[in-house]
Coordinates of C-alpha atoms and ligand atoms in Angstrom, one line a residue:
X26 CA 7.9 10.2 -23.9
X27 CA 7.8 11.0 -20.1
X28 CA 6.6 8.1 -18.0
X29 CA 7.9 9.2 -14.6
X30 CA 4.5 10.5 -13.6
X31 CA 2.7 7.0 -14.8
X32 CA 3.4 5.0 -11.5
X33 CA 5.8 5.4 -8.9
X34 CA 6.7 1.8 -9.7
X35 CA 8.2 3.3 -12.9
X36 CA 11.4 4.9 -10.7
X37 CA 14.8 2.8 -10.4
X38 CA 15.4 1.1 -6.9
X39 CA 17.3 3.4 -4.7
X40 CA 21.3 3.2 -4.8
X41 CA 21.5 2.4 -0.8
X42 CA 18.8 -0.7 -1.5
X43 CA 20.6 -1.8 -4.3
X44 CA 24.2 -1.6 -2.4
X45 CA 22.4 -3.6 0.6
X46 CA 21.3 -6.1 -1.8
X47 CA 25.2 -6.6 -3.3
X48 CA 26.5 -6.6 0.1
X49 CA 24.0 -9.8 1.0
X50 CA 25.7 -11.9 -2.1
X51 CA 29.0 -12.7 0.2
X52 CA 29.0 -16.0 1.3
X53 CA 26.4 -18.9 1.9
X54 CA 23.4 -18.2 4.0
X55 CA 20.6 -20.5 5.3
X56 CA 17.4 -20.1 3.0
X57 CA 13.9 -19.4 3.2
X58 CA 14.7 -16.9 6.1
X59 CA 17.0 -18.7 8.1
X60 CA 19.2 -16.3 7.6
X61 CA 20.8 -13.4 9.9
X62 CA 18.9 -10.5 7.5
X63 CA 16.0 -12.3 7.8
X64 CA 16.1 -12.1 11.5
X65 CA 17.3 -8.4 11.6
X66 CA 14.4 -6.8 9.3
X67 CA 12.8 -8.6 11.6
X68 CA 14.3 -6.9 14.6
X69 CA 13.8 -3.4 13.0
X70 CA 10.2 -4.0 11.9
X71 CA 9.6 -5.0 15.6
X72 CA 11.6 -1.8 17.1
X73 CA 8.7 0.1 14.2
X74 CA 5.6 -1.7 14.9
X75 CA 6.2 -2.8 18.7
X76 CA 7.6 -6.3 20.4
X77 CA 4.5 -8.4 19.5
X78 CA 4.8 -7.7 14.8
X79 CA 5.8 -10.6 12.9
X80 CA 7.0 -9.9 9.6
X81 CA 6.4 -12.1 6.8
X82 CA 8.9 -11.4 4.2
X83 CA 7.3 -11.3 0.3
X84 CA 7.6 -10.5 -3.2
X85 CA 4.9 -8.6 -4.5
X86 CA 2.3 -6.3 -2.8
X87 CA -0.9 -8.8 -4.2
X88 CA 1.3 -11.4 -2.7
X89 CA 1.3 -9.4 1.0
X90 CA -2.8 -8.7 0.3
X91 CA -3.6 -12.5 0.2
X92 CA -1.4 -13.9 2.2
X93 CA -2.9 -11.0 5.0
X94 CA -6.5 -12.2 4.2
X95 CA -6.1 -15.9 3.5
X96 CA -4.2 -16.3 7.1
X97 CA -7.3 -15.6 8.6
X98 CA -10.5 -16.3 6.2
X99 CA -12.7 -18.6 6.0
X100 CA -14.6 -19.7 2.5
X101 CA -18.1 -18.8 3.7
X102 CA -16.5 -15.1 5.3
X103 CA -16.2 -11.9 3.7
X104 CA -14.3 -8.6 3.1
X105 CA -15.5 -5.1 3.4
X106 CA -13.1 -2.6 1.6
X107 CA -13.7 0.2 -0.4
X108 CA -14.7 -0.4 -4.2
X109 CA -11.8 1.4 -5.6
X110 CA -9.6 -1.2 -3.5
X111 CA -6.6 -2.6 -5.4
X112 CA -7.5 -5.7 -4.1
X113 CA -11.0 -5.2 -5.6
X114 CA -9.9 -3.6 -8.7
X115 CA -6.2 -4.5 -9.8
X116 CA -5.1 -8.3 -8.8
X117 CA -7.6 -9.9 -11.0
X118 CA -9.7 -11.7 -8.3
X119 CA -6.5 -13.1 -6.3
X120 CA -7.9 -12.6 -2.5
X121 CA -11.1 -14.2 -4.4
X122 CA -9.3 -17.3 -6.2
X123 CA -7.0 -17.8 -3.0
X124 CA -9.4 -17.5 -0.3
X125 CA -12.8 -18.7 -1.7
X126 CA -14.1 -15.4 0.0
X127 CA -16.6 -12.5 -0.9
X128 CA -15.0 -9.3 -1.2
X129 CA -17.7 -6.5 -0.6
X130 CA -16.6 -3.5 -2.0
X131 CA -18.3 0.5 -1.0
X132 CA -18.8 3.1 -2.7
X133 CA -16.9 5.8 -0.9
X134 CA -16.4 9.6 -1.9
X135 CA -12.6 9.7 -1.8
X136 CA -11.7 5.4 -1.4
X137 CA -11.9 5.6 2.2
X138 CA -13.9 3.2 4.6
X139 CA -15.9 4.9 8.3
X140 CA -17.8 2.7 10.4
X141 CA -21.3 4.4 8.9
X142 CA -20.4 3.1 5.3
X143 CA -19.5 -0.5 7.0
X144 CA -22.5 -0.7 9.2
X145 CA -25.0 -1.9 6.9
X146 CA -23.3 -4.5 5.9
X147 CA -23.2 -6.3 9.1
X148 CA -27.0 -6.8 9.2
X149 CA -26.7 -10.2 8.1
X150 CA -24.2 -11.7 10.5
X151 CA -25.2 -15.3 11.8
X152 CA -27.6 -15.8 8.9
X153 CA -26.3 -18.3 6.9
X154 CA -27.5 -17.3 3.7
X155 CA -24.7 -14.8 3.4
X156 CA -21.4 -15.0 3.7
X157 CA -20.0 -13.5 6.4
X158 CA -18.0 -10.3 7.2
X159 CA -14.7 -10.8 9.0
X160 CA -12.2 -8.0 7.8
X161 CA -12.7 -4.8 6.9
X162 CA -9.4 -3.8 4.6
X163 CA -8.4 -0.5 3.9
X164 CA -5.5 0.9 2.1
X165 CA -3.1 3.2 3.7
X166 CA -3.1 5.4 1.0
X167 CA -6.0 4.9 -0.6
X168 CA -6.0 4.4 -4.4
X169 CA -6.9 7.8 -5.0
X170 CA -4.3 9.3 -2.6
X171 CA -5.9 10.1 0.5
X172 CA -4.9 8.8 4.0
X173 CA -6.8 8.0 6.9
X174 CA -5.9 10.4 9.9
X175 CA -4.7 8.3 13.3
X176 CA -8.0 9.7 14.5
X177 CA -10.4 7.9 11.9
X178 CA -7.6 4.9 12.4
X179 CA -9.1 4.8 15.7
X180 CA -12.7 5.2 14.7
X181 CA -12.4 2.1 12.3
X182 CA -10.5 0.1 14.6
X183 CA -12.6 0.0 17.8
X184 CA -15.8 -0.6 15.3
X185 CA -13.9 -3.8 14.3
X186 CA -13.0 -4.1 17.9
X187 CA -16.7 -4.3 18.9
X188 CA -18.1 -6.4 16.1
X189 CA -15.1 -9.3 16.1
X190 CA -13.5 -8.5 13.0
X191 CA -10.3 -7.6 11.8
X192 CA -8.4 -5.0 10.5
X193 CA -6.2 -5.5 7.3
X194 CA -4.3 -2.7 5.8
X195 CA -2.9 -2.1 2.2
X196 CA -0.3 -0.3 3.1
X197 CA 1.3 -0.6 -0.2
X198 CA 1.5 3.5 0.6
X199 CA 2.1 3.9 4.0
X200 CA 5.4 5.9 4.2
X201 CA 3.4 7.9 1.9
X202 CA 1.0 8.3 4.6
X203 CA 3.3 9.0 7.6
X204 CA 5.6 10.9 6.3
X205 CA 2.8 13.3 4.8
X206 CA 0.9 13.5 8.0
X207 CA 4.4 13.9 9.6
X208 CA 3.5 10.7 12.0
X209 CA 5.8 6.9 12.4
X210 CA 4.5 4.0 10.7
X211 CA 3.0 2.8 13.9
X212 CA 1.0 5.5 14.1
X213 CA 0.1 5.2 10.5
X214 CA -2.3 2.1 10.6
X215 CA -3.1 2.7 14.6
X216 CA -5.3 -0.1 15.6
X217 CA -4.6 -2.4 12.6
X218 CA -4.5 -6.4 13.2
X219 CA -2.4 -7.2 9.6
X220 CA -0.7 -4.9 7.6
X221 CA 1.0 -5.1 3.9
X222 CA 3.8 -3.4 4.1
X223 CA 5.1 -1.8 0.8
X224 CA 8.7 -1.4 -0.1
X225 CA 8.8 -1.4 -3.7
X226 CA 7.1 1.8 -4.8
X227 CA 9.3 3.7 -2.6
X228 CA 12.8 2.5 -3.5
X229 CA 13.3 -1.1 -3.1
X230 CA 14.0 -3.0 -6.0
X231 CA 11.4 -6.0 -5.0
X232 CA 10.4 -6.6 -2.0
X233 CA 6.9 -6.1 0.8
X234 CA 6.0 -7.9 3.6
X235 CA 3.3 -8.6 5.6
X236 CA 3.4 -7.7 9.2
X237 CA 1.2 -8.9 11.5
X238 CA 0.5 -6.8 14.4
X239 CA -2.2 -8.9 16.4
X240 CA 0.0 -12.2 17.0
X241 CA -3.3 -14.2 17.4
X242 CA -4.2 -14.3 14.0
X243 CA -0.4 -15.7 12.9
X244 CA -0.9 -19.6 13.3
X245 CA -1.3 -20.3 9.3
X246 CA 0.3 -17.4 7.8
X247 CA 3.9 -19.4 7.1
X248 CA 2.3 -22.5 5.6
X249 CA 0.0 -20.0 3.4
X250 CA 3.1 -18.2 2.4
X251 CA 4.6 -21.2 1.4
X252 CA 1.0 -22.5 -0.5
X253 CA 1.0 -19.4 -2.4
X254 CA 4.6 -19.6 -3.5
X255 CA 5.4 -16.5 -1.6
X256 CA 8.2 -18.4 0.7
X257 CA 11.4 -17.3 -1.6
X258 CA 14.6 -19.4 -1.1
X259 CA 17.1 -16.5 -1.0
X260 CA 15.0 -14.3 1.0
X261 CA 18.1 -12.5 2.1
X262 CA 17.9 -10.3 -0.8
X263 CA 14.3 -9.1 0.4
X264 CA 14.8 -9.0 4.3
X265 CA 18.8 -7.4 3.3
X266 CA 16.7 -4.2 1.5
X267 CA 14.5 -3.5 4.7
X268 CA 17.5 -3.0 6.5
X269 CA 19.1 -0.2 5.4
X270 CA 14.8 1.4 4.4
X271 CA 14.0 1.2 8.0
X272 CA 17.5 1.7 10.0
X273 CA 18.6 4.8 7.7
X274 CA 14.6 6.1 7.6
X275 CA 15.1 6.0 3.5
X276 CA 11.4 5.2 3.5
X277 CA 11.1 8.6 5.2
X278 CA 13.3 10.6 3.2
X279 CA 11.8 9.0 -0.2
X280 CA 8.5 9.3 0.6
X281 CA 8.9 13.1 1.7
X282 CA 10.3 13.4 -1.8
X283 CA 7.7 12.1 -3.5
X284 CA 4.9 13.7 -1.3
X285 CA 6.4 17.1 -2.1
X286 CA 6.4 16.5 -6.1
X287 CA 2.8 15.8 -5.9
X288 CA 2.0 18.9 -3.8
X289 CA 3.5 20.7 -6.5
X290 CA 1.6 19.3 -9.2
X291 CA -1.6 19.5 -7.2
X292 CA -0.8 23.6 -6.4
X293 CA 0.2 24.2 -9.9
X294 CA -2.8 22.4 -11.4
X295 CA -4.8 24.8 -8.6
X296 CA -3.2 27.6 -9.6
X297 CA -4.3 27.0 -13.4
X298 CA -7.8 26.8 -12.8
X299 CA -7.5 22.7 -12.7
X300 CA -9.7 20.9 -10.1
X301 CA -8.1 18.4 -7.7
X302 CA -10.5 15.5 -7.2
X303 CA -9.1 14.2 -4.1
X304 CA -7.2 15.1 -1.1
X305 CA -3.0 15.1 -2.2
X306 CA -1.7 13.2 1.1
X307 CA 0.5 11.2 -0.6
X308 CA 2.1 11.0 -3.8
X309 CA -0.9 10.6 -5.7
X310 CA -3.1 13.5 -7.9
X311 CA -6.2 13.5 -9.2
X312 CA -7.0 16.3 -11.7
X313 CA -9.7 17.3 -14.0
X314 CA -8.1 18.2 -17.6
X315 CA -9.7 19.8 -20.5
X316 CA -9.7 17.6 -23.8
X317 CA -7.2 19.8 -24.7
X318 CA -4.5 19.9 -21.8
X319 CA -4.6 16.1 -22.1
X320 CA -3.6 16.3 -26.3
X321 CA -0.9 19.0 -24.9
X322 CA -0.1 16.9 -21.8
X323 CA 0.1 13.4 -23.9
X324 CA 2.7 14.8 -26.4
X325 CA 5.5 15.0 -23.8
X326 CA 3.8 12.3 -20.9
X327 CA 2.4 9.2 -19.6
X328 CA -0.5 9.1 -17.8
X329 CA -3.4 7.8 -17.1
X330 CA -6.5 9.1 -18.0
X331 CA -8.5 7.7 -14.6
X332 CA -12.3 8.1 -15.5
X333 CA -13.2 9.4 -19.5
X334 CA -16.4 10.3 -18.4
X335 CA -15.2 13.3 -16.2
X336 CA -11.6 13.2 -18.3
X337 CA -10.1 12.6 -14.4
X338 CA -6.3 12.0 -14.8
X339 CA -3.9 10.3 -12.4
X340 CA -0.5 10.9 -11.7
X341 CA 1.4 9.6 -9.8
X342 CA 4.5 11.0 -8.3
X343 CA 7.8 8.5 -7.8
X344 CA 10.6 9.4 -5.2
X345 CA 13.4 10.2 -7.7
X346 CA 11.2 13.1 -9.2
X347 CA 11.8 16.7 -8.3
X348 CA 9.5 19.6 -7.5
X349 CA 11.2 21.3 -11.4
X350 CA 10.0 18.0 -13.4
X351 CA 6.2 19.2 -11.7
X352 CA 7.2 22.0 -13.0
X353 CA 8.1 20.9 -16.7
X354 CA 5.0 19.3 -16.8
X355 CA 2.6 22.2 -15.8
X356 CA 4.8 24.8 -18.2
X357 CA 2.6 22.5 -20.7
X358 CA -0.4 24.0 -19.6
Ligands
LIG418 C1 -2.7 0.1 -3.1 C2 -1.9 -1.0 -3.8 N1 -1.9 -2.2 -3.2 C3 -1.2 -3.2 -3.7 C4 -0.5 -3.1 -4.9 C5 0.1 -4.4 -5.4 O1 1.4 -4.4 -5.7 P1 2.0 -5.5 -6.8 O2 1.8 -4.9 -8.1 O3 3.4 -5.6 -6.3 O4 1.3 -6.8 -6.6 C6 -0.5 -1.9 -5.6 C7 0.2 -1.8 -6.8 O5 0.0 -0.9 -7.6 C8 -1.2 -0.8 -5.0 O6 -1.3 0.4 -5.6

């Protein structure tokens, strides 16, 4: 069985991450990020985001989501975010659990947030029989694959701007994003005030951080790490793989791999009739199979099978693939 096109966590870290991570297991070195590759991610996430980022080294991408939101939440406050969000749907009520917060998840045609589908939910502010909204999160992709153009970046940013609240981004995807819209990482989450930056889907073998771009809201996000058990000891080996990911623009290159796999899968699923239920800006696909091409599909693959009800099936393409394995799968059909 095939599960290459079940998760692009499913893909082996990449060879130059893995090398980075031998070469940082010489010698001793001061721990929980005292040490010189600690301070150089940091460095190269600044020369990416701009003087004023602080990057947060972490372990997991629900770890980067919480520690984002819990630096800067208060129990009676609230999150807007889409209600496909993986921090609605996927970490089993963490940023709930952690923060004592509301999350307020939308409905949204293709898991993506404007300030029209926000608005409403702001009625309420200053009446203290609600909780109150103070970040809107989005994720850079969204679950469903789309990304948010540096244009509607804008658009969402200056409407948290204007109404005091904050800007989180999932960007558990976002080399997916900028290297499909052919844009820098910067650009990517435009107007952001915390970001989640992914690493493992894309090659690392563990490792995301979260980057805060608005230094005002930093002033509890190191003791939150620690809280949360998010502050590793040898945090060399994390910071030592988003060296070589940023410097060498391997987040790039693997991304545009991945990207390209999925745009072959979405044109040959076009070109058989298939629908595509989403936009394909990243490495994400979203068709609509008979009963039948998912028996035919299932012999040979993993996948998911998204919604039942309209027999919508994910796949999702990892950066080792190859335009030929797309290939493989659609001679199936
Ligand atoms: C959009 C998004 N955010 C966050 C995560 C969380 O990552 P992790 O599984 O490392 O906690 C994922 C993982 O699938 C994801 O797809």
């Amino acid at each position: 069985m095939d599960i290459l096109f079940l998760s692009d966590n499913t893909a082996p870290a990449d060879t130059r991450i893995m090398q980075a991570v031998a070469d940082a297991g010489i010698g001793y070195a001061k721990s929980y990020g005292s040490d010189r590759w600690t301070e150089e991610a940091g460095q190269l996430f600044r020369h990416e985001f701009g003087e004023n980022a602080l990057y947060f080294p972490v372990l997991t991408g629900t770890g980067a989501n919480v520690i984002s939101l819990a630096s800067v939440l208060s129990p009676y406050q609230s999150v807007v975010c889409a209600e496909t969000a993986h921090i609605a749907c996927d970490e089993c009520g963490a940023v709930e659990r952690f923060t004592a917060s509301k999350l307020v998840p939308i409905k949204t045609p293709d898991g993506k947030l404007t300030p029209e589908m926000v608005e409403p939910c702001l009625a309420h502010i200053g009446f203290e029989h609600q909780s109150q909204p103070k970040v809107i999160s989005i994720s850079q992709t969204t679950e469903t694959g789309a990304a948010y153009s540096p244009e509607e970046l804008k658009e969402l940013s200056d409407f948290t701007k204007q109404n005091n609240l904050i800007l989180h981004i999932d960007g558990s995807r976002i080399a997916n994003a900028a290297a499909g819209m052919s844009i820098s990482l910067k650009q990517a989450c435009q107007g952001a005030d915390i970001l989640s930056f992914g690493g493992t889907k894309n090659g690392l073998m563990m490792g995301e951080a979260v980057i805060f771009l608005n230094p005002e809201l930093t002033e509890s996000a190191k003791y939150i790490r620690k809280q949360y058990g998010q502050l590793f000891s040898k945090m060399r080996y994390v910071s030592a793989q988003f060296i070589p990911y940023l410097r060498e623009s391997i987040w790039l290159d693997n991304a545009h791999r991945a990207n390209a796999v999925a745009r072959r899968l979405a044109e040959g699923f076009t070109e058989k009739g298939i629908s595509i239920k989403y936009p394909v800006d990243g490495n994400a696909v979203f068709a609509h199979l008979s009963d039948q091409q998912i028996e035919r599909l299932s012999e040979k693959y993993l996948f998911y099978v998204w919604d039942k009800t309209e027999n919508l099936c994910r796949f999702v393409c990892p950066y080792t693939a190859d335009e030929s394995e797309a290939d493989g799968l659609l001679s199936l059909l």
